[in-house]
């Protein structure tokens, strides 16, 4: 339970009430920095989350994990990276650097291309829950006088949309379902009912996954609103037509990246 407060110096803190932090043991995690403290900054809260992640990583690796290289969204500027650096230090990490997510994927791809790989240009299209990133890389292999091959790659361009991701498509399906429900039972619109829409978005996500392998599927939800159940069948074509704008918004990042690369 918390409230958000703005202090006199303009900084934002979270006022914590009835705060307890579960710990594995005093040896594993010191609580000294939290003793008697009820106001925490976002960096401190995120630091706790990352500290727990570091502990889990250390347990899995059976050795202490300290050094870390972070992948970040391409729109992260110096301010966001500085904040992440502070969070990582609070968590006990030794940050080694930051790289965009697609650059990290391109590095992995380059390492595994093989000695006989041809020069190529590759688009990395990365659709997450909240956003889409598209990056274009050029991969080249050079052979020196000693017949030793050297792999190199460079980014030609990058584009992104911070609001075009899987969630926007789930939300699109959920809103269509909500509209059809209201029509069926002659009820007022329910799309602004947060509690109802959370359920529908979860069900829409399941429907979307089923439609990747099946031509049609039904979205069945019990007691959607006012005690009424509702079922609606969707074909893959229905889904693509209903959410066309959201899907194209995500795919459009590829076109922007190609234009920026002059390809």
GROMACS .gro file of C-alpha atoms in nm:
model
  263
    1UNK     CA    1   0.000   0.000   0.000
    2UNK     CA    2   0.158   0.332  -0.104
    3UNK     CA    3   0.099   0.688  -0.215
    4UNK     CA    4   0.307   0.890  -0.459
    5UNK     CA    5   0.451   1.216  -0.320
    6UNK     CA    6   0.650   1.500  -0.470
    7UNK     CA    7   0.910   1.641  -0.231
    8UNK     CA    8   1.016   2.006  -0.201
    9UNK     CA    9   1.317   1.946  -0.425
   10UNK     CA   10   1.090   1.814  -0.701
   11UNK     CA   11   1.186   1.449  -0.662
   12UNK     CA   12   0.913   1.183  -0.655
   13UNK     CA   13   0.897   0.920  -0.382
   14UNK     CA   14   0.666   0.635  -0.289
   15UNK     CA   15   0.533   0.660   0.065
   16UNK     CA   16   0.511   0.301   0.188
   17UNK     CA   17   0.262   0.188   0.452
   18UNK     CA   18   0.274  -0.143   0.641
   19UNK     CA   19   0.592  -0.228   0.454
   20UNK     CA   20   0.764  -0.563   0.506
   21UNK     CA   21   1.029  -0.713   0.283
   22UNK     CA   22   1.048  -1.094   0.276
   23UNK     CA   23   1.405  -1.215   0.303
   24UNK     CA   24   1.568  -1.554   0.274
   25UNK     CA   25   1.800  -1.479   0.562
   26UNK     CA   26   1.985  -1.183   0.711
   27UNK     CA   27   2.302  -1.325   0.556
   28UNK     CA   28   2.159  -1.315   0.205
   29UNK     CA   29   2.019  -0.964   0.215
   30UNK     CA   30   2.096  -0.673   0.446
   31UNK     CA   31   1.801  -0.457   0.549
   32UNK     CA   32   2.012  -0.182   0.704
   33UNK     CA   33   1.938   0.066   0.426
   34UNK     CA   34   1.561   0.022   0.478
   35UNK     CA   35   1.558   0.045   0.856
   36UNK     CA   36   1.296   0.300   0.960
   37UNK     CA   37   1.254   0.420   0.602
   38UNK     CA   38   0.906   0.478   0.461
   39UNK     CA   39   0.986   0.689   0.153
   40UNK     CA   40   1.150   0.508  -0.136
   41UNK     CA   41   1.254   0.640  -0.478
   42UNK     CA   42   1.172   0.444  -0.791
   43UNK     CA   43   1.542   0.358  -0.832
   44UNK     CA   44   1.543   0.197  -0.485
   45UNK     CA   45   1.231  -0.007  -0.554
   46UNK     CA   46   1.364  -0.125  -0.891
   47UNK     CA   47   1.699  -0.193  -0.725
   48UNK     CA   48   1.526  -0.439  -0.489
   49UNK     CA   49   1.368  -0.618  -0.785
   50UNK     CA   50   1.701  -0.637  -0.967
   51UNK     CA   51   1.880  -0.747  -0.650
   52UNK     CA   52   1.641  -1.040  -0.623
   53UNK     CA   53   1.706  -1.121  -0.991
   54UNK     CA   54   2.080  -1.116  -0.923
   55UNK     CA   55   2.031  -1.352  -0.628
   56UNK     CA   56   1.830  -1.594  -0.846
   57UNK     CA   57   2.099  -1.577  -1.117
   58UNK     CA   58   2.371  -1.651  -0.863
   59UNK     CA   59   2.177  -1.951  -0.732
   60UNK     CA   60   2.126  -2.085  -1.084
   61UNK     CA   61   2.490  -2.029  -1.188
   62UNK     CA   62   2.622  -2.159  -0.852
   63UNK     CA   63   2.858  -1.863  -0.840
   64UNK     CA   64   2.819  -1.498  -0.748
   65UNK     CA   65   2.697  -1.285  -1.038
   66UNK     CA   66   2.837  -0.931  -1.032
   67UNK     CA   67   2.923  -0.812  -1.384
   68UNK     CA   68   2.630  -0.743  -1.617
   69UNK     CA   69   2.571  -0.607  -1.965
   70UNK     CA   70   2.223  -0.458  -2.011
   71UNK     CA   71   2.003  -0.459  -2.320
   72UNK     CA   72   1.780  -0.152  -2.340
   73UNK     CA   73   1.515  -0.017  -2.580
   74UNK     CA   74   1.661   0.193  -2.865
   75UNK     CA   75   1.480   0.505  -2.739
   76UNK     CA   76   1.667   0.500  -2.406
   77UNK     CA   77   1.874   0.817  -2.393
   78UNK     CA   78   2.152   0.921  -2.151
   79UNK     CA   79   1.898   0.998  -1.875
   80UNK     CA   80   1.734   0.656  -1.879
   81UNK     CA   81   2.070   0.480  -1.903
   82UNK     CA   82   2.202   0.680  -1.608
   83UNK     CA   83   1.898   0.579  -1.402
   84UNK     CA   84   1.945   0.213  -1.497
   85UNK     CA   85   2.313   0.238  -1.401
   86UNK     CA   86   2.214   0.367  -1.054
   87UNK     CA   87   1.955   0.090  -1.015
   88UNK     CA   88   2.210  -0.175  -1.111
   89UNK     CA   89   2.465  -0.041  -0.863
   90UNK     CA   90   2.202  -0.048  -0.586
   91UNK     CA   91   2.136  -0.412  -0.674
   92UNK     CA   92   2.503  -0.500  -0.634
   93UNK     CA   93   2.581  -0.528  -1.005
   94UNK     CA   94   2.890  -0.396  -1.178
   95UNK     CA   95   2.741  -0.257  -1.504
   96UNK     CA   96   2.968  -0.323  -1.802
   97UNK     CA   97   2.764  -0.132  -2.058
   98UNK     CA   98   2.436  -0.090  -2.242
   99UNK     CA   99   2.328  -0.207  -2.586
  100UNK     CA  100   1.996  -0.197  -2.771
  101UNK     CA  101   1.805  -0.525  -2.771
  102UNK     CA  102   1.838  -0.581  -3.146
  103UNK     CA  103   2.211  -0.508  -3.140
  104UNK     CA  104   2.246  -0.780  -2.877
  105UNK     CA  105   2.054  -1.019  -3.103
  106UNK     CA  106   2.270  -0.920  -3.402
  107UNK     CA  107   2.587  -0.989  -3.201
  108UNK     CA  108   2.461  -1.338  -3.117
  109UNK     CA  109   2.368  -1.393  -3.484
  110UNK     CA  110   2.715  -1.283  -3.600
  111UNK     CA  111   2.892  -1.518  -3.358
  112UNK     CA  112   2.693  -1.815  -3.490
  113UNK     CA  113   2.702  -1.742  -3.865
  114UNK     CA  114   2.982  -1.988  -3.940
  115UNK     CA  115   3.301  -1.965  -4.147
  116UNK     CA  116   3.129  -2.011  -4.484
  117UNK     CA  117   2.862  -1.747  -4.428
  118UNK     CA  118   2.799  -1.506  -4.716
  119UNK     CA  119   2.776  -1.130  -4.686
  120UNK     CA  120   2.414  -1.040  -4.617
  121UNK     CA  121   2.177  -0.769  -4.498
  122UNK     CA  122   1.930  -0.878  -4.230
  123UNK     CA  123   1.623  -0.716  -4.077
  124UNK     CA  124   1.569  -0.788  -3.707
  125UNK     CA  125   1.199  -0.742  -3.635
  126UNK     CA  126   1.131  -0.749  -3.261
  127UNK     CA  127   0.771  -0.734  -3.141
  128UNK     CA  128   0.731  -0.719  -2.765
  129UNK     CA  129   0.430  -0.679  -2.541
  130UNK     CA  130   0.435  -0.298  -2.550
  131UNK     CA  131   0.651  -0.198  -2.846
  132UNK     CA  132   0.808  -0.293  -3.180
  133UNK     CA  133   1.169  -0.241  -3.287
  134UNK     CA  134   1.307  -0.296  -3.638
  135UNK     CA  135   1.681  -0.284  -3.710
  136UNK     CA  136   1.880  -0.347  -4.028
  137UNK     CA  137   2.232  -0.487  -4.004
  138UNK     CA  138   2.495  -0.563  -4.267
  139UNK     CA  139   2.705  -0.875  -4.200
  140UNK     CA  140   3.034  -0.928  -4.381
  141UNK     CA  141   3.316  -1.181  -4.366
  142UNK     CA  142   3.667  -1.077  -4.467
  143UNK     CA  143   3.958  -1.318  -4.534
  144UNK     CA  144   4.314  -1.197  -4.475
  145UNK     CA  145   4.644  -1.307  -4.633
  146UNK     CA  146   4.674  -1.594  -4.386
  147UNK     CA  147   4.330  -1.722  -4.488
  148UNK     CA  148   4.186  -1.619  -4.151
  149UNK     CA  149   3.826  -1.504  -4.164
  150UNK     CA  150   3.702  -1.209  -3.964
  151UNK     CA  151   3.334  -1.147  -3.899
  152UNK     CA  152   3.206  -0.789  -3.884
  153UNK     CA  153   2.867  -0.622  -3.882
  154UNK     CA  154   2.726  -0.274  -3.863
  155UNK     CA  155   2.383  -0.124  -3.806
  156UNK     CA  156   2.245   0.051  -4.112
  157UNK     CA  157   1.931   0.187  -3.949
  158UNK     CA  158   1.679   0.143  -3.670
  159UNK     CA  159   1.314   0.234  -3.619
  160UNK     CA  160   1.058   0.170  -3.349
  161UNK     CA  161   0.708   0.236  -3.222
  162UNK     CA  162   0.670   0.248  -2.845
  163UNK     CA  163   0.297   0.173  -2.856
  164UNK     CA  164   0.276  -0.096  -3.126
  165UNK     CA  165   0.311  -0.433  -2.960
  166UNK     CA  166   0.128  -0.749  -2.872
  167UNK     CA  167  -0.078  -0.578  -2.603
  168UNK     CA  168  -0.230  -0.328  -2.848
  169UNK     CA  169  -0.354  -0.621  -3.060
  170UNK     CA  170  -0.491  -0.802  -2.753
  171UNK     CA  171  -0.668  -0.481  -2.654
  172UNK     CA  172  -0.809  -0.445  -3.006
  173UNK     CA  173  -0.963  -0.793  -2.991
  174UNK     CA  174  -1.094  -0.736  -2.640
  175UNK     CA  175  -1.264  -0.410  -2.739
  176UNK     CA  176  -1.429  -0.572  -3.040
  177UNK     CA  177  -1.555  -0.854  -2.819
  178UNK     CA  178  -1.684  -0.599  -2.565
  179UNK     CA  179  -1.871  -0.410  -2.839
  180UNK     CA  180  -2.032  -0.731  -2.968
  181UNK     CA  181  -2.131  -0.825  -2.612
  182UNK     CA  182  -2.305  -0.491  -2.558
  183UNK     CA  183  -2.490  -0.526  -2.892
  184UNK     CA  184  -2.604  -0.879  -2.808
  185UNK     CA  185  -2.758  -0.785  -2.472
  186UNK     CA  186  -2.847  -0.422  -2.552
  187UNK     CA  187  -2.626  -0.298  -2.269
  188UNK     CA  188  -2.424   0.025  -2.235
  189UNK     CA  189  -2.061   0.006  -2.358
  190UNK     CA  190  -1.830  -0.182  -2.118
  191UNK     CA  191  -1.499  -0.088  -2.280
  192UNK     CA  192  -1.432   0.171  -2.005
  193UNK     CA  193  -1.484  -0.083  -1.726
  194UNK     CA  194  -1.123  -0.151  -1.621
  195UNK     CA  195  -1.199  -0.468  -1.425
  196UNK     CA  196  -1.397  -0.625  -1.709
  197UNK     CA  197  -1.145  -0.524  -1.976
  198UNK     CA  198  -0.853  -0.678  -1.786
  199UNK     CA  199  -1.028  -1.015  -1.807
  200UNK     CA  200  -1.115  -0.968  -2.173
  201UNK     CA  201  -0.759  -0.871  -2.267
  202UNK     CA  202  -0.628  -1.192  -2.104
  203UNK     CA  203  -0.884  -1.399  -2.294
  204UNK     CA  204  -0.808  -1.213  -2.619
  205UNK     CA  205  -0.440  -1.300  -2.579
  206UNK     CA  206  -0.531  -1.670  -2.553
  207UNK     CA  207  -0.755  -1.641  -2.859
  208UNK     CA  208  -0.475  -1.476  -3.058
  209UNK     CA  209  -0.238  -1.762  -2.974
  210UNK     CA  210  -0.494  -2.026  -3.075
  211UNK     CA  211  -0.549  -1.848  -3.408
  212UNK     CA  212  -0.179  -1.878  -3.492
  213UNK     CA  213  -0.231  -2.254  -3.531
  214UNK     CA  214  -0.602  -2.278  -3.615
  215UNK     CA  215  -0.820  -2.115  -3.880
  216UNK     CA  216  -1.091  -2.028  -3.629
  217UNK     CA  217  -1.158  -2.030  -3.255
  218UNK     CA  218  -1.416  -1.910  -3.007
  219UNK     CA  219  -1.368  -1.661  -2.728
  220UNK     CA  220  -1.587  -1.779  -2.439
  221UNK     CA  221  -1.610  -1.574  -2.120
  222UNK     CA  222  -1.842  -1.650  -1.828
  223UNK     CA  223  -2.018  -1.364  -1.651
  224UNK     CA  224  -1.865  -1.093  -1.866
  225UNK     CA  225  -2.088  -0.827  -1.713
  226UNK     CA  226  -2.421  -0.817  -1.531
  227UNK     CA  227  -2.398  -1.197  -1.482
  228UNK     CA  228  -2.417  -1.267  -1.856
  229UNK     CA  229  -2.197  -1.520  -2.041
  230UNK     CA  230  -2.090  -1.458  -2.399
  231UNK     CA  231  -1.927  -1.657  -2.677
  232UNK     CA  232  -1.811  -1.533  -3.015
  233UNK     CA  233  -1.635  -1.721  -3.294
  234UNK     CA  234  -1.345  -1.555  -3.478
  235UNK     CA  235  -1.167  -1.673  -3.791
  236UNK     CA  236  -0.808  -1.581  -3.861
  237UNK     CA  237  -0.935  -1.353  -4.138
  238UNK     CA  238  -1.172  -1.182  -3.892
  239UNK     CA  239  -0.883  -1.121  -3.652
  240UNK     CA  240  -0.658  -0.976  -3.924
  241UNK     CA  241  -0.936  -0.748  -4.050
  242UNK     CA  242  -1.047  -0.627  -3.706
  243UNK     CA  243  -0.692  -0.548  -3.588
  244UNK     CA  244  -0.552  -0.446  -3.928
  245UNK     CA  245  -0.455  -0.095  -3.814
  246UNK     CA  246  -0.268  -0.223  -3.506
  247UNK     CA  247  -0.086  -0.493  -3.702
  248UNK     CA  248   0.013  -0.252  -3.980
  249UNK     CA  249   0.134   0.001  -3.722
  250UNK     CA  250   0.380  -0.260  -3.596
  251UNK     CA  251   0.488  -0.376  -3.943
  252UNK     CA  252   0.535  -0.015  -4.057
  253UNK     CA  253   0.855   0.007  -3.852
  254UNK     CA  254   1.023  -0.217  -4.111
  255UNK     CA  255   0.940   0.029  -4.389
  256UNK     CA  256   1.077   0.319  -4.185
  257UNK     CA  257   1.400   0.129  -4.115
  258UNK     CA  258   1.440   0.039  -4.485
  259UNK     CA  259   1.388   0.402  -4.588
  260UNK     CA  260   1.643   0.523  -4.335
  261UNK     CA  261   1.893   0.266  -4.464
  262UNK     CA  262   1.830   0.366  -4.826
  263UNK     CA  263   1.717   0.014  -4.914
   0.00000   0.00000   0.00000
